[in-house]
Amino acid sequence: MEKQEPVDNALPLPMFPLSSVLFPTTGVPLHIFEPRYIRLMDDLSNAPPHFGVVLITRGGEVGGANQRTDLGTMARITEKALVGDGRWLIFAIGEKRIRVRNWLPDDPYPLALVEEVVDEPFDGDPFERFKELEKKLRYSLLLQGEISLTKSISPNIGLSRDPQEALWQMCALAPVSIMDQQSLLATLDATRRADLLDQLLIEATTVLEAQLSL
């Protein structure tokens, strides 16, 4: 991967647009089979194992020619396995939010100049607020499990003791739409993100209860 000079606070980063949202502290498994991303894996063997994940808003994951959001997450590869024909199975963990300052020409995979997006601290003590959010989340997951008639979605969730990490985990687990997930990711401070998650959980619970009553 050719080294590029930073622009202001932005640094070049390989990008992997997806049809799902990756939050900091949460993980994503990926099957790497497109030649351009196999090239990315080759390039990352001699560089820090980081790439950016942004949501595709129009188009598909395969072949490019898609529209993407400009706010996403920097991911770090924690596990990888070569499975044949040059394909890879990898697992990556979201580390921090990033904003795309400028998309660069694909070479051959997507590249962008990105900068870190830092959260503002919580207003006041978050722990009491999180207890209420966790209660609403567990209830919504219980309803979702009853509707799907499966125990694959369990209300028995384990959350980090760190408030920031716990909030990201709840955002990832919440039964909300992809675009609502992107809105949670894009909310610029933790206090407003908690407020939005609270609102979305109330709305999701109302819908789930209505579905169960049919």
GROMACS .gro file of C-alpha atoms in nm:
model
  214
    1MET     CA    1   0.000   0.000   0.000
    2GLU     CA    2   0.155   0.329  -0.108
    3LYS     CA    3   0.228   0.567   0.177
    4GLN     CA    4   0.040   0.896   0.162
    5GLU     CA    5   0.095   1.217   0.353
    6PRO     CA    6  -0.175   1.334   0.597
    7VAL     CA    7  -0.389   1.636   0.519
    8ASP     CA    8  -0.444   1.847   0.833
    9ASN     CA    9  -0.551   1.585   1.091
   10ALA     CA   10  -0.673   1.336   0.831
   11LEU     CA   11  -0.482   1.016   0.761
   12PRO     CA   12  -0.515   0.768   0.472
   13LEU     CA   13  -0.701   0.449   0.559
   14PRO     CA   14  -0.820   0.148   0.357
   15MET     CA   15  -1.200   0.131   0.363
   16PHE     CA   16  -1.445  -0.160   0.363
   17PRO     CA   17  -1.800  -0.033   0.298
   18LEU     CA   18  -2.067  -0.270   0.434
   19SER     CA   19  -2.445  -0.300   0.438
   20SER     CA   20  -2.433  -0.304   0.819
   21VAL     CA   21  -2.316  -0.067   1.093
   22LEU     CA   22  -2.010  -0.143   1.304
   23PHE     CA   23  -1.993   0.022   1.647
   24PRO     CA   24  -1.679   0.076   1.852
   25THR     CA   25  -1.607  -0.219   2.088
   26THR     CA   26  -1.824  -0.456   1.880
   27GLY     CA   27  -1.708  -0.714   1.627
   28VAL     CA   28  -1.779  -0.817   1.269
   29PRO     CA   29  -1.689  -1.139   1.082
   30LEU     CA   30  -1.600  -1.095   0.714
   31HIS     CA   31  -1.546  -1.333   0.424
   32ILE     CA   32  -1.284  -1.179   0.194
   33PHE     CA   33  -1.320  -1.310  -0.161
   34GLU     CA   34  -1.315  -1.012  -0.399
   35PRO     CA   35  -0.972  -0.968  -0.562
   36ARG     CA   36  -0.950  -0.603  -0.449
   37TYR     CA   37  -0.997  -0.698  -0.083
   38ILE     CA   38  -0.761  -0.995  -0.114
   39ARG     CA   39  -0.510  -0.732  -0.226
   40LEU     CA   40  -0.601  -0.532   0.085
   41MET     CA   41  -0.519  -0.833   0.304
   42ASP     CA   42  -0.185  -0.864   0.129
   43ASP     CA   43  -0.113  -0.495   0.190
   44LEU     CA   44  -0.214  -0.517   0.556
   45SER     CA   45   0.036  -0.797   0.613
   46ASN     CA   46   0.305  -0.527   0.606
   47ALA     CA   47   0.105  -0.255   0.783
   48PRO     CA   48  -0.107  -0.209   1.097
   49PRO     CA   49  -0.418  -0.431   1.058
   50HIS     CA   50  -0.665  -0.142   1.049
   51PHE     CA   51  -0.935  -0.045   0.801
   52GLY     CA   52  -1.245   0.172   0.804
   53VAL     CA   53  -1.605   0.052   0.793
   54VAL     CA   54  -1.883   0.278   0.663
   55LEU     CA   55  -2.246   0.201   0.582
   56ILE     CA   56  -2.353   0.159   0.220
   57THR     CA   57  -2.668   0.365   0.165
   58ARG     CA   58  -2.723   0.264  -0.198
   59GLY     CA   59  -2.582  -0.024  -0.401
   60GLY     CA   60  -2.421  -0.349  -0.288
   61GLU     CA   61  -2.107  -0.464  -0.115
   62VAL     CA   62  -1.968  -0.653  -0.414
   63GLY     CA   63  -1.819  -0.472  -0.712
   64GLY     CA   64  -1.813  -0.115  -0.579
   65ALA     CA   65  -2.017   0.164  -0.743
   66ASN     CA   66  -2.207   0.226  -0.419
   67GLN     CA   67  -2.300   0.530  -0.213
   68ARG     CA   68  -2.157   0.547   0.138
   69THR     CA   69  -2.192   0.742   0.459
   70ASP     CA   70  -1.901   0.959   0.567
   71LEU     CA   71  -1.912   0.861   0.935
   72GLY     CA   72  -1.801   0.514   1.031
   73THR     CA   73  -1.569   0.313   1.252
   74MET     CA   74  -1.203   0.216   1.240
   75ALA     CA   75  -1.169  -0.160   1.277
   76ARG     CA   76  -0.874  -0.376   1.377
   77ILE     CA   77  -0.832  -0.735   1.255
   78THR     CA   78  -0.802  -0.966   1.556
   79GLU     CA   79  -0.835  -1.305   1.383
   80LYS     CA   80  -0.769  -1.420   1.028
   81ALA     CA   81  -0.751  -1.749   0.840
   82LEU     CA   82  -0.659  -1.823   0.479
   83VAL     CA   83  -0.918  -2.074   0.355
   84GLY     CA   84  -0.817  -2.146  -0.004
   85ASP     CA   85  -0.804  -1.977  -0.346
   86GLY     CA   86  -0.667  -1.669  -0.171
   87ARG     CA   87  -0.989  -1.616   0.027
   88TRP     CA   88  -0.980  -1.503   0.390
   89LEU     CA   89  -1.205  -1.534   0.692
   90ILE     CA   90  -1.141  -1.252   0.935
   91PHE     CA   91  -1.284  -1.107   1.253
   92ALA     CA   92  -1.242  -0.738   1.329
   93ILE     CA   93  -1.324  -0.522   1.631
   94GLY     CA   94  -1.444  -0.163   1.605
   95GLU     CA   95  -1.206   0.069   1.788
   96LYS     CA   96  -1.310   0.430   1.733
   97ARG     CA   97  -1.533   0.647   1.517
   98ILE     CA   98  -1.396   0.813   1.208
   99ARG     CA   99  -1.519   1.076   0.963
  100VAL     CA  100  -1.423   1.063   0.598
  101ARG     CA  101  -1.270   1.393   0.492
  102ASN     CA  102  -1.210   1.288   0.134
  103TRP     CA  103  -1.259   0.973  -0.071
  104LEU     CA  104  -0.951   0.880  -0.271
  105PRO     CA  105  -0.946   0.682  -0.598
  106ASP     CA  106  -0.984   0.307  -0.546
  107ASP     CA  107  -0.638   0.149  -0.565
  108PRO     CA  108  -0.781  -0.115  -0.617
  109TYR     CA  109  -0.986  -0.114  -0.294
  110PRO     CA  110  -1.157   0.194  -0.146
  111LEU     CA  111  -0.933   0.448   0.026
  112ALA     CA  112  -1.014   0.764   0.218
  113LEU     CA  113  -0.859   1.038   0.425
  114VAL     CA  114  -1.018   1.011   0.768
  115GLU     CA  115  -1.008   1.182   1.105
  116GLU     CA  116  -1.106   1.054   1.448
  117VAL     CA  117  -1.440   1.161   1.596
  118VAL     CA  118  -1.418   1.194   1.975
  119ASP     CA  119  -1.719   1.179   2.206
  120GLU     CA  120  -1.800   1.454   2.450
  121PRO     CA  121  -1.814   1.320   2.808
  122PHE     CA  122  -2.141   1.225   2.975
  123ASP     CA  123  -2.340   1.489   3.156
  124GLY     CA  124  -2.355   1.380   3.518
  125ASP     CA  125  -2.345   1.021   3.645
  126PRO     CA  126  -2.439   0.777   3.365
  127PHE     CA  127  -2.488   0.465   3.578
  128GLU     CA  128  -2.848   0.523   3.688
  129ARG     CA  129  -2.940   0.614   3.332
  130PHE     CA  130  -2.779   0.299   3.203
  131LYS     CA  131  -2.972   0.081   3.444
  132GLU     CA  132  -3.295   0.208   3.289
  133LEU     CA  133  -3.163   0.170   2.935
  134GLU     CA  134  -3.048  -0.185   3.007
  135LYS     CA  135  -3.391  -0.270   3.150
  136LYS     CA  136  -3.564  -0.142   2.834
  137LEU     CA  137  -3.315  -0.323   2.611
  138ARG     CA  138  -3.363  -0.656   2.789
  139TYR     CA  139  -3.741  -0.624   2.762
  140SER     CA  140  -3.729  -0.541   2.390
  141LEU     CA  141  -3.500  -0.840   2.324
  142LEU     CA  142  -3.734  -1.064   2.520
  143LEU     CA  143  -4.027  -0.949   2.303
  144GLN     CA  144  -3.821  -1.001   1.989
  145GLY     CA  145  -3.732  -1.353   2.099
  146GLU     CA  146  -4.100  -1.436   2.162
  147ILE     CA  147  -4.197  -1.312   1.817
  148SER     CA  148  -3.924  -1.512   1.642
  149LEU     CA  149  -4.006  -1.821   1.854
  150THR     CA  150  -3.637  -1.878   1.912
  151LYS     CA  151  -3.399  -1.851   2.202
  152SER     CA  152  -3.120  -1.729   1.976
  153ILE     CA  153  -3.197  -1.375   2.094
  154SER     CA  154  -3.151  -1.378   2.469
  155PRO     CA  155  -3.229  -1.102   2.717
  156ASN     CA  156  -2.939  -1.235   2.927
  157ILE     CA  157  -2.678  -0.990   2.798
  158GLY     CA  158  -2.347  -0.905   2.955
  159LEU     CA  159  -2.248  -0.540   2.934
  160SER     CA  160  -1.916  -0.377   3.005
  161ARG     CA  161  -1.870  -0.191   3.333
  162ASP     CA  162  -1.728   0.098   3.134
  163PRO     CA  163  -2.015   0.339   3.054
  164GLN     CA  164  -1.889   0.430   2.709
  165GLU     CA  165  -1.838   0.068   2.605
  166ALA     CA  166  -2.171  -0.038   2.754
  167LEU     CA  167  -2.354   0.229   2.556
  168TRP     CA  168  -2.197   0.111   2.230
  169GLN     CA  169  -2.289  -0.249   2.315
  170MET     CA  170  -2.651  -0.153   2.380
  171CYS     CA  171  -2.664   0.036   2.050
  172ALA     CA  172  -2.543  -0.277   1.870
  173LEU     CA  173  -2.794  -0.505   2.045
  174ALA     CA  174  -3.099  -0.280   2.017
  175PRO     CA  175  -3.371  -0.413   1.779
  176VAL     CA  176  -3.373  -0.106   1.556
  177SER     CA  177  -3.326  -0.045   1.184
  178ILE     CA  178  -2.992  -0.007   1.008
  179MET     CA  179  -3.054   0.364   0.953
  180ASP     CA  180  -3.140   0.408   1.322
  181GLN     CA  181  -2.813   0.233   1.404
  182GLN     CA  182  -2.631   0.479   1.179
  183SER     CA  183  -2.804   0.767   1.358
  184LEU     CA  184  -2.680   0.630   1.691
  185LEU     CA  185  -2.327   0.602   1.555
  186ALA     CA  186  -2.340   0.953   1.412
  187THR     CA  187  -2.468   1.120   1.731
  188LEU     CA  188  -2.172   1.326   1.840
  189ASP     CA  189  -2.187   1.294   2.218
  190ALA     CA  190  -2.269   1.010   2.456
  191THR     CA  191  -2.546   1.190   2.645
  192ARG     CA  192  -2.750   1.259   2.331
  193ARG     CA  193  -2.677   0.906   2.207
  194ALA     CA  194  -2.826   0.766   2.527
  195ASP     CA  195  -3.131   0.990   2.481
  196LEU     CA  196  -3.176   0.870   2.122
  197LEU     CA  197  -3.133   0.504   2.221
  198ASP     CA  198  -3.397   0.551   2.492
  199GLN     CA  199  -3.642   0.693   2.237
  200LEU     CA  200  -3.569   0.417   1.984
  201LEU     CA  201  -3.616   0.143   2.244
  202ILE     CA  202  -3.953   0.287   2.345
  203GLU     CA  203  -4.061   0.293   1.979
  204ALA     CA  204  -3.930  -0.059   1.916
  205THR     CA  205  -4.106  -0.194   2.224
  206THR     CA  206  -4.436  -0.041   2.113
  207VAL     CA  207  -4.405  -0.207   1.772
  208LEU     CA  208  -4.305  -0.543   1.919
  209GLU     CA  209  -4.590  -0.541   2.170
  210ALA     CA  210  -4.834  -0.462   1.889
  211GLN     CA  211  -4.701  -0.754   1.685
  212LEU     CA  212  -4.741  -0.992   1.978
  213SER     CA  213  -5.101  -0.882   2.031
  214LEU     CA  214  -5.206  -0.982   1.677
   0.00000   0.00000   0.00000
